[in-house]
Coordinates of N, CA, C and O in Angstrom, one line a residue:
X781 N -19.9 -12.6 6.4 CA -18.5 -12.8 6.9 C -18.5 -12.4 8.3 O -19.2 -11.5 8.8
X782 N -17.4 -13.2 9.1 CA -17.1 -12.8 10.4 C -16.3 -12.0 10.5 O -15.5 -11.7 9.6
X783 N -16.6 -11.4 12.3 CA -15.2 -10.6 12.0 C -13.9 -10.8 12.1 O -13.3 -9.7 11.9
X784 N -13.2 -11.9 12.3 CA -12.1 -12.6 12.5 C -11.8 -12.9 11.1 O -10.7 -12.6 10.5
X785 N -13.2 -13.6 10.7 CA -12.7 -13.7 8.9 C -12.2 -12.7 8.0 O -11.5 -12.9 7.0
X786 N -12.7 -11.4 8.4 CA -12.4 -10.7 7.9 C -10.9 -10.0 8.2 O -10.0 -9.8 7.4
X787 N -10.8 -9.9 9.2 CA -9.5 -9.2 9.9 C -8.0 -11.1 9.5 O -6.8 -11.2 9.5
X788 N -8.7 -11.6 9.4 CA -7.5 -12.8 8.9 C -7.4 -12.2 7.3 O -6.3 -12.1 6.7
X789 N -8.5 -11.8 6.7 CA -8.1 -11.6 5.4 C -7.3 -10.1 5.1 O -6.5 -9.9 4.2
X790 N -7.6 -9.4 6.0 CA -6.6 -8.0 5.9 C -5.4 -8.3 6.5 O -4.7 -7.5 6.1
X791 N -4.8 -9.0 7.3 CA -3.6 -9.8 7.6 C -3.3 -10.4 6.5 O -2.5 -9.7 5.9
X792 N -3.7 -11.5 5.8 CA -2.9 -12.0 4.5 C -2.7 -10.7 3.7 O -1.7 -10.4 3.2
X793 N -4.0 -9.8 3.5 CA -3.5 -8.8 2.5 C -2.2 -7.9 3.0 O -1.3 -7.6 2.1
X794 N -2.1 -7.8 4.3 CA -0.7 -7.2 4.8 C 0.1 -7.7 4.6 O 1.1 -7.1 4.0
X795 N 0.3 -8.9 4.8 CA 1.8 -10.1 5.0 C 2.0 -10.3 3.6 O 3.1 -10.3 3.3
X796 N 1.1 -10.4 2.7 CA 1.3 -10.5 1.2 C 2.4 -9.6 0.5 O 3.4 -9.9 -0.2
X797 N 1.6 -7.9 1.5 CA 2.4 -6.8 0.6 C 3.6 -6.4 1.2 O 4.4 -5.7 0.6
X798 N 3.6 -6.9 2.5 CA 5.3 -6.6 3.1 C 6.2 -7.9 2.7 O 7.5 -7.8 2.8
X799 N 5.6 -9.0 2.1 CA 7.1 -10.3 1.4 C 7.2 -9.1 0.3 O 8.3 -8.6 0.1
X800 N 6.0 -8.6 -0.7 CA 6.2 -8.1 -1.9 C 7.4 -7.2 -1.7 O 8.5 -7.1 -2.2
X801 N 6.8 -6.4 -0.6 CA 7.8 -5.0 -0.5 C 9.1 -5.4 0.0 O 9.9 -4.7 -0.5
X802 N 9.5 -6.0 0.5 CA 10.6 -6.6 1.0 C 11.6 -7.2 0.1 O 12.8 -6.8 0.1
X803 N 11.0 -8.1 -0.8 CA 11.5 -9.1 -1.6 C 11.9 -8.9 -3.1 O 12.5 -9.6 -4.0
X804 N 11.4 -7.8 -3.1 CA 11.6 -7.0 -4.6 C 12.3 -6.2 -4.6 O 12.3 -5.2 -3.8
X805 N 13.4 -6.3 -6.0 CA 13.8 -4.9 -6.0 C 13.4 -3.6 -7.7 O 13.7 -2.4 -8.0
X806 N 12.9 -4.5 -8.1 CA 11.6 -3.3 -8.6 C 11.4 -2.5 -8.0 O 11.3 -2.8 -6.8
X807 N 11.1 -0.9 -8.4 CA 10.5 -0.1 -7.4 C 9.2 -0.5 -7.7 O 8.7 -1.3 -6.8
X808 N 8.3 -0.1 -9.0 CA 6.8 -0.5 -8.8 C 6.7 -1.4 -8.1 O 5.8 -1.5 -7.3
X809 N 7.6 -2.4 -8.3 CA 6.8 -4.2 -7.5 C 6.8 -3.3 -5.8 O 5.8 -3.2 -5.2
X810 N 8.0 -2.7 -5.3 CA 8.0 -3.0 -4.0 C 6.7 -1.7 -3.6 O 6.3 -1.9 -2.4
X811 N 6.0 -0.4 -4.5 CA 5.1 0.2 -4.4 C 4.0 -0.4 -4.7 O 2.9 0.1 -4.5
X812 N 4.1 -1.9 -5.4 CA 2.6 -2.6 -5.5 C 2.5 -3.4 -3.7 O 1.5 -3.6 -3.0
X813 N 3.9 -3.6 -3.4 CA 3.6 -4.1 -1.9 C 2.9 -3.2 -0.9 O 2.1 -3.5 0.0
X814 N 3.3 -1.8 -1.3 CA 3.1 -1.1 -0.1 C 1.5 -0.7 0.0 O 0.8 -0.4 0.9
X815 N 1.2 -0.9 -1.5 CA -0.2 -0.7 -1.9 C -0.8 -1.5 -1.0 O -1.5 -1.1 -0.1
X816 N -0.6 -3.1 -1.2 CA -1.2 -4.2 -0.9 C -1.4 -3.5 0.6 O -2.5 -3.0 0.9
X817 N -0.3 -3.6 1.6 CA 0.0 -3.5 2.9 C -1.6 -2.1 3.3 O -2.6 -2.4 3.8
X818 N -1.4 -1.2 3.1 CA -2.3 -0.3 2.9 C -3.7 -0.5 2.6 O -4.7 0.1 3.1
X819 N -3.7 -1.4 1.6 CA -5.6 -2.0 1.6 C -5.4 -3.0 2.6 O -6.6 -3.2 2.7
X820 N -4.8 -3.8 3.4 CA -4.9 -4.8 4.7 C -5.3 -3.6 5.8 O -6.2 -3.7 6.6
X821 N -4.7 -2.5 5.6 CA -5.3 -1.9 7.2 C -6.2 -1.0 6.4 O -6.5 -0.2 7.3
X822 N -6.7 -0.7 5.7 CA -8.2 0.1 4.8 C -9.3 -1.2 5.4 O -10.4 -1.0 6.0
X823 N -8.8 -2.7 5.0 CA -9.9 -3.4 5.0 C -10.2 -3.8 6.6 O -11.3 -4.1 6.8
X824 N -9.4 -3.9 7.7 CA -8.8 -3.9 9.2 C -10.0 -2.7 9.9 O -10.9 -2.8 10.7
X825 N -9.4 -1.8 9.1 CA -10.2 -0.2 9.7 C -12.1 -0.6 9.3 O -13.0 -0.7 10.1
X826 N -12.1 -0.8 7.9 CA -13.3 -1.1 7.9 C -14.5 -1.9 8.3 O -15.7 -1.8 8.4
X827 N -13.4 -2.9 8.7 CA -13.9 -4.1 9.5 C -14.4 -4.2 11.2 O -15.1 -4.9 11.9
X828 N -13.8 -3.2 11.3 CA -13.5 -2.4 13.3 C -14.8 -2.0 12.8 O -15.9 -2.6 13.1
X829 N -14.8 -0.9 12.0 CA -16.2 0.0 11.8 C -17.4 -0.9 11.8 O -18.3 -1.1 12.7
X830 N -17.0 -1.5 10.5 CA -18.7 -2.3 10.4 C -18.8 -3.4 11.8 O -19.8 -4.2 11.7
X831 N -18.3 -3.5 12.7 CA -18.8 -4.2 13.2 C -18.7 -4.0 14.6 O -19.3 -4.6 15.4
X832 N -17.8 -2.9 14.8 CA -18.3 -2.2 16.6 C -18.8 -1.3 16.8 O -19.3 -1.0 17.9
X833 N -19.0 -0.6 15.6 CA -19.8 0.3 15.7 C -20.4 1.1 14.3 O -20.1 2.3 13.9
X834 N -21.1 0.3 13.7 CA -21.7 0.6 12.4 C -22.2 1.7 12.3 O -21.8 2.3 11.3
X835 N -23.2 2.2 13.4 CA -24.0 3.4 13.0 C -23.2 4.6 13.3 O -23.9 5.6 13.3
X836 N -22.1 4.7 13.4 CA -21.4 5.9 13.6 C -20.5 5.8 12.6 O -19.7 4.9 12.5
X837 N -20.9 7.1 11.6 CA -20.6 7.7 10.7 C -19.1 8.3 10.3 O -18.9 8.9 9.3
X838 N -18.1 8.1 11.5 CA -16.9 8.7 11.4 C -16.2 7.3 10.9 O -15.4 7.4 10.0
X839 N -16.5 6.3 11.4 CA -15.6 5.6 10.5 C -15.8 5.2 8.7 O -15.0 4.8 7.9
X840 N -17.3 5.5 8.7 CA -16.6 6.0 7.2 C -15.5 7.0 6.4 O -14.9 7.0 5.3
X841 N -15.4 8.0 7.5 CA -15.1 9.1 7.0 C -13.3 8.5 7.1 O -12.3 8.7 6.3
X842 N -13.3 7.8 8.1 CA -11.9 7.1 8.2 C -11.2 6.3 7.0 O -10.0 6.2 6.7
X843 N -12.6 5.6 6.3 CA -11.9 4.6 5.7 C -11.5 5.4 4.3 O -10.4 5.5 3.9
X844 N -12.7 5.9 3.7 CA -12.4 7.1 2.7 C -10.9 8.3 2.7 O -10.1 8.6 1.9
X845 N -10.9 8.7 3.9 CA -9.5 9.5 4.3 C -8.6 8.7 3.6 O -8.1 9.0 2.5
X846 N -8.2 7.1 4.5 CA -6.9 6.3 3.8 C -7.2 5.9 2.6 O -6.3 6.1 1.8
X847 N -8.5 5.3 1.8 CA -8.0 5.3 0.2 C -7.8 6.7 -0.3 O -6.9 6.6 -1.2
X848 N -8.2 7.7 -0.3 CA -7.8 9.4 -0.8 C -6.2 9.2 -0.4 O -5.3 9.4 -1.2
X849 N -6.1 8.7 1.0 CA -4.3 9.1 0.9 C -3.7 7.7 0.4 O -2.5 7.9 0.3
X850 N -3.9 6.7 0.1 CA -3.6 5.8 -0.5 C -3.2 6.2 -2.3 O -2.1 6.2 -2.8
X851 N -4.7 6.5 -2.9 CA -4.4 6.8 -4.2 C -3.2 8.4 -4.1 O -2.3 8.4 -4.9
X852 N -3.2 9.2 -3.5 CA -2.1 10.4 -3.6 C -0.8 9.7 -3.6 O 0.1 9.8 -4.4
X853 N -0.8 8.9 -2.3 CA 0.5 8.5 -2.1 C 0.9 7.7 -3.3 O 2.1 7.7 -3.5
X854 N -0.1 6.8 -4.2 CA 0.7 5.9 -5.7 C 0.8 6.7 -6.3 O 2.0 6.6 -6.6
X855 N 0.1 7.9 -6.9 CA 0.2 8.3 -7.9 C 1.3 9.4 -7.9 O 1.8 9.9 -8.9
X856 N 1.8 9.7 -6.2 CA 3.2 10.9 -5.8 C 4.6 9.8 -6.3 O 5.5 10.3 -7.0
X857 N 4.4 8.5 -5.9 CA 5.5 7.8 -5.5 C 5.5 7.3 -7.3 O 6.6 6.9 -7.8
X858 N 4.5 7.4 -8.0 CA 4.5 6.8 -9.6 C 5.4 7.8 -10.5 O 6.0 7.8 -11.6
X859 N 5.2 8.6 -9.7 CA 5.5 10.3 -10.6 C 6.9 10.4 -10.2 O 7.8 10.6 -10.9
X860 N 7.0 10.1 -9.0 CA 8.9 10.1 -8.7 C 9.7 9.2 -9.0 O 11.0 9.3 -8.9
X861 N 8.9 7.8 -9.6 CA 9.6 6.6 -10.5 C 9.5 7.2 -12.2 O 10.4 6.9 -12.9
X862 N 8.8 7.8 -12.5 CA 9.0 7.9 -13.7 C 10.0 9.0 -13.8 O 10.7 9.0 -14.8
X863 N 10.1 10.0 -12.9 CA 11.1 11.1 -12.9 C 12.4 10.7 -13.1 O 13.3 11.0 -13.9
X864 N 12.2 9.7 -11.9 CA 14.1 8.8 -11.9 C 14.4 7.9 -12.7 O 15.6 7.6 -12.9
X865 N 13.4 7.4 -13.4 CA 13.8 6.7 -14.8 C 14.1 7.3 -16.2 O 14.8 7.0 -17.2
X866 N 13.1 8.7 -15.7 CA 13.5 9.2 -17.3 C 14.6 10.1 -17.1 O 15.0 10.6 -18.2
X867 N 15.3 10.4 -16.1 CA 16.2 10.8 -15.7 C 17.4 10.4 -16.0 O 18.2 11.0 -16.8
X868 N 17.7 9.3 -15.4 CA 18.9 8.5 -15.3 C 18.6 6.7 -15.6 O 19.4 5.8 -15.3
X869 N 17.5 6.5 -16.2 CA 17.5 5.0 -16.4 C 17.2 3.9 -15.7 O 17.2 2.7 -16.1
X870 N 16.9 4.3 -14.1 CA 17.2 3.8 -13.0 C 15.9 2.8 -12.7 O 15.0 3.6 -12.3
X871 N 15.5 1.9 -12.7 CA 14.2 1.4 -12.4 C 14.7 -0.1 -10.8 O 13.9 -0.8 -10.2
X872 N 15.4 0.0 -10.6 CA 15.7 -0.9 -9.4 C 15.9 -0.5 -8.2 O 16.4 0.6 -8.3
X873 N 15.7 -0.8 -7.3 CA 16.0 -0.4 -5.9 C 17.1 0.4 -5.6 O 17.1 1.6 -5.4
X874 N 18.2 -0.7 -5.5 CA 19.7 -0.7 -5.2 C 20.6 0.5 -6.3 O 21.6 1.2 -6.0
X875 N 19.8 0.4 -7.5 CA 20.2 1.6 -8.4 C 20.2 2.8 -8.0 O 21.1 3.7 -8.1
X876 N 18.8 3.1 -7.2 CA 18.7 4.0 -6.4 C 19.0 4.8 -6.0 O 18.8 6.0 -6.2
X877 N 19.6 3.7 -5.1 CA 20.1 4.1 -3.2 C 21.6 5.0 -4.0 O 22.1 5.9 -3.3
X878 N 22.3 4.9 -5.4 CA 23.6 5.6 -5.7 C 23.1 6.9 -5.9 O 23.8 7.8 -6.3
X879 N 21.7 6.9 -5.7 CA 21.5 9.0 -6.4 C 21.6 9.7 -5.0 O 20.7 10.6 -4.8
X880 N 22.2 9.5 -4.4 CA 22.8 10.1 -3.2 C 23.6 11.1 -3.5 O 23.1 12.3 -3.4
X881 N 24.8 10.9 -4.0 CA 26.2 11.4 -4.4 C 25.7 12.4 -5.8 O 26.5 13.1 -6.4

């Protein structure tokens, strides 16, 4: 793969997960967007690496960092959907936005 090819395909993976996140009002659906959006720049980052500068070892350590905070961040944001659902029922967006008050 090139590297253009590559970085077009972390672009669709982004643009994919920002209609998702946008377009949904599911919370998981719009946390499966943010997912998506987050492996487009994991695979963006990786892609820089392998190919300006392979033999330096920090951008592994880069790309590893964002999946570790990738998976924290699903599994924080999964735990606070299931809190608010088993709480008050709430699984929509817009339902939400009323736990203000």
């Amino acid at each position: 793969m090139t590297f253009p090819l590559v970085l077009v395909l972390a672009a669709g993976l982004f643009s994919t997960g920002l209609f998702g996140a946008l377009s949904q009002q599911s919370i998981v659906m719009v946390m499966m967007g943010i997912e998506l959006m987050i492996g487009g720049v994991v695979v963006a980052a990786a892609a820089f690496w392998h190919f300006l500068a392979p033999a330096a070892g920090s951008g592994q350590v880069v790309v590893v960092a964002a999946v570790v905070a990738m998976a924290v961040e699903m599994a924080m944001g999964f735990a606070v959907t299931t809190a608010i659902f088993r709480a008050r029922q709430i699984d929509m967006t817009d339902m939400a936005g009323d736990l203000k008050g």
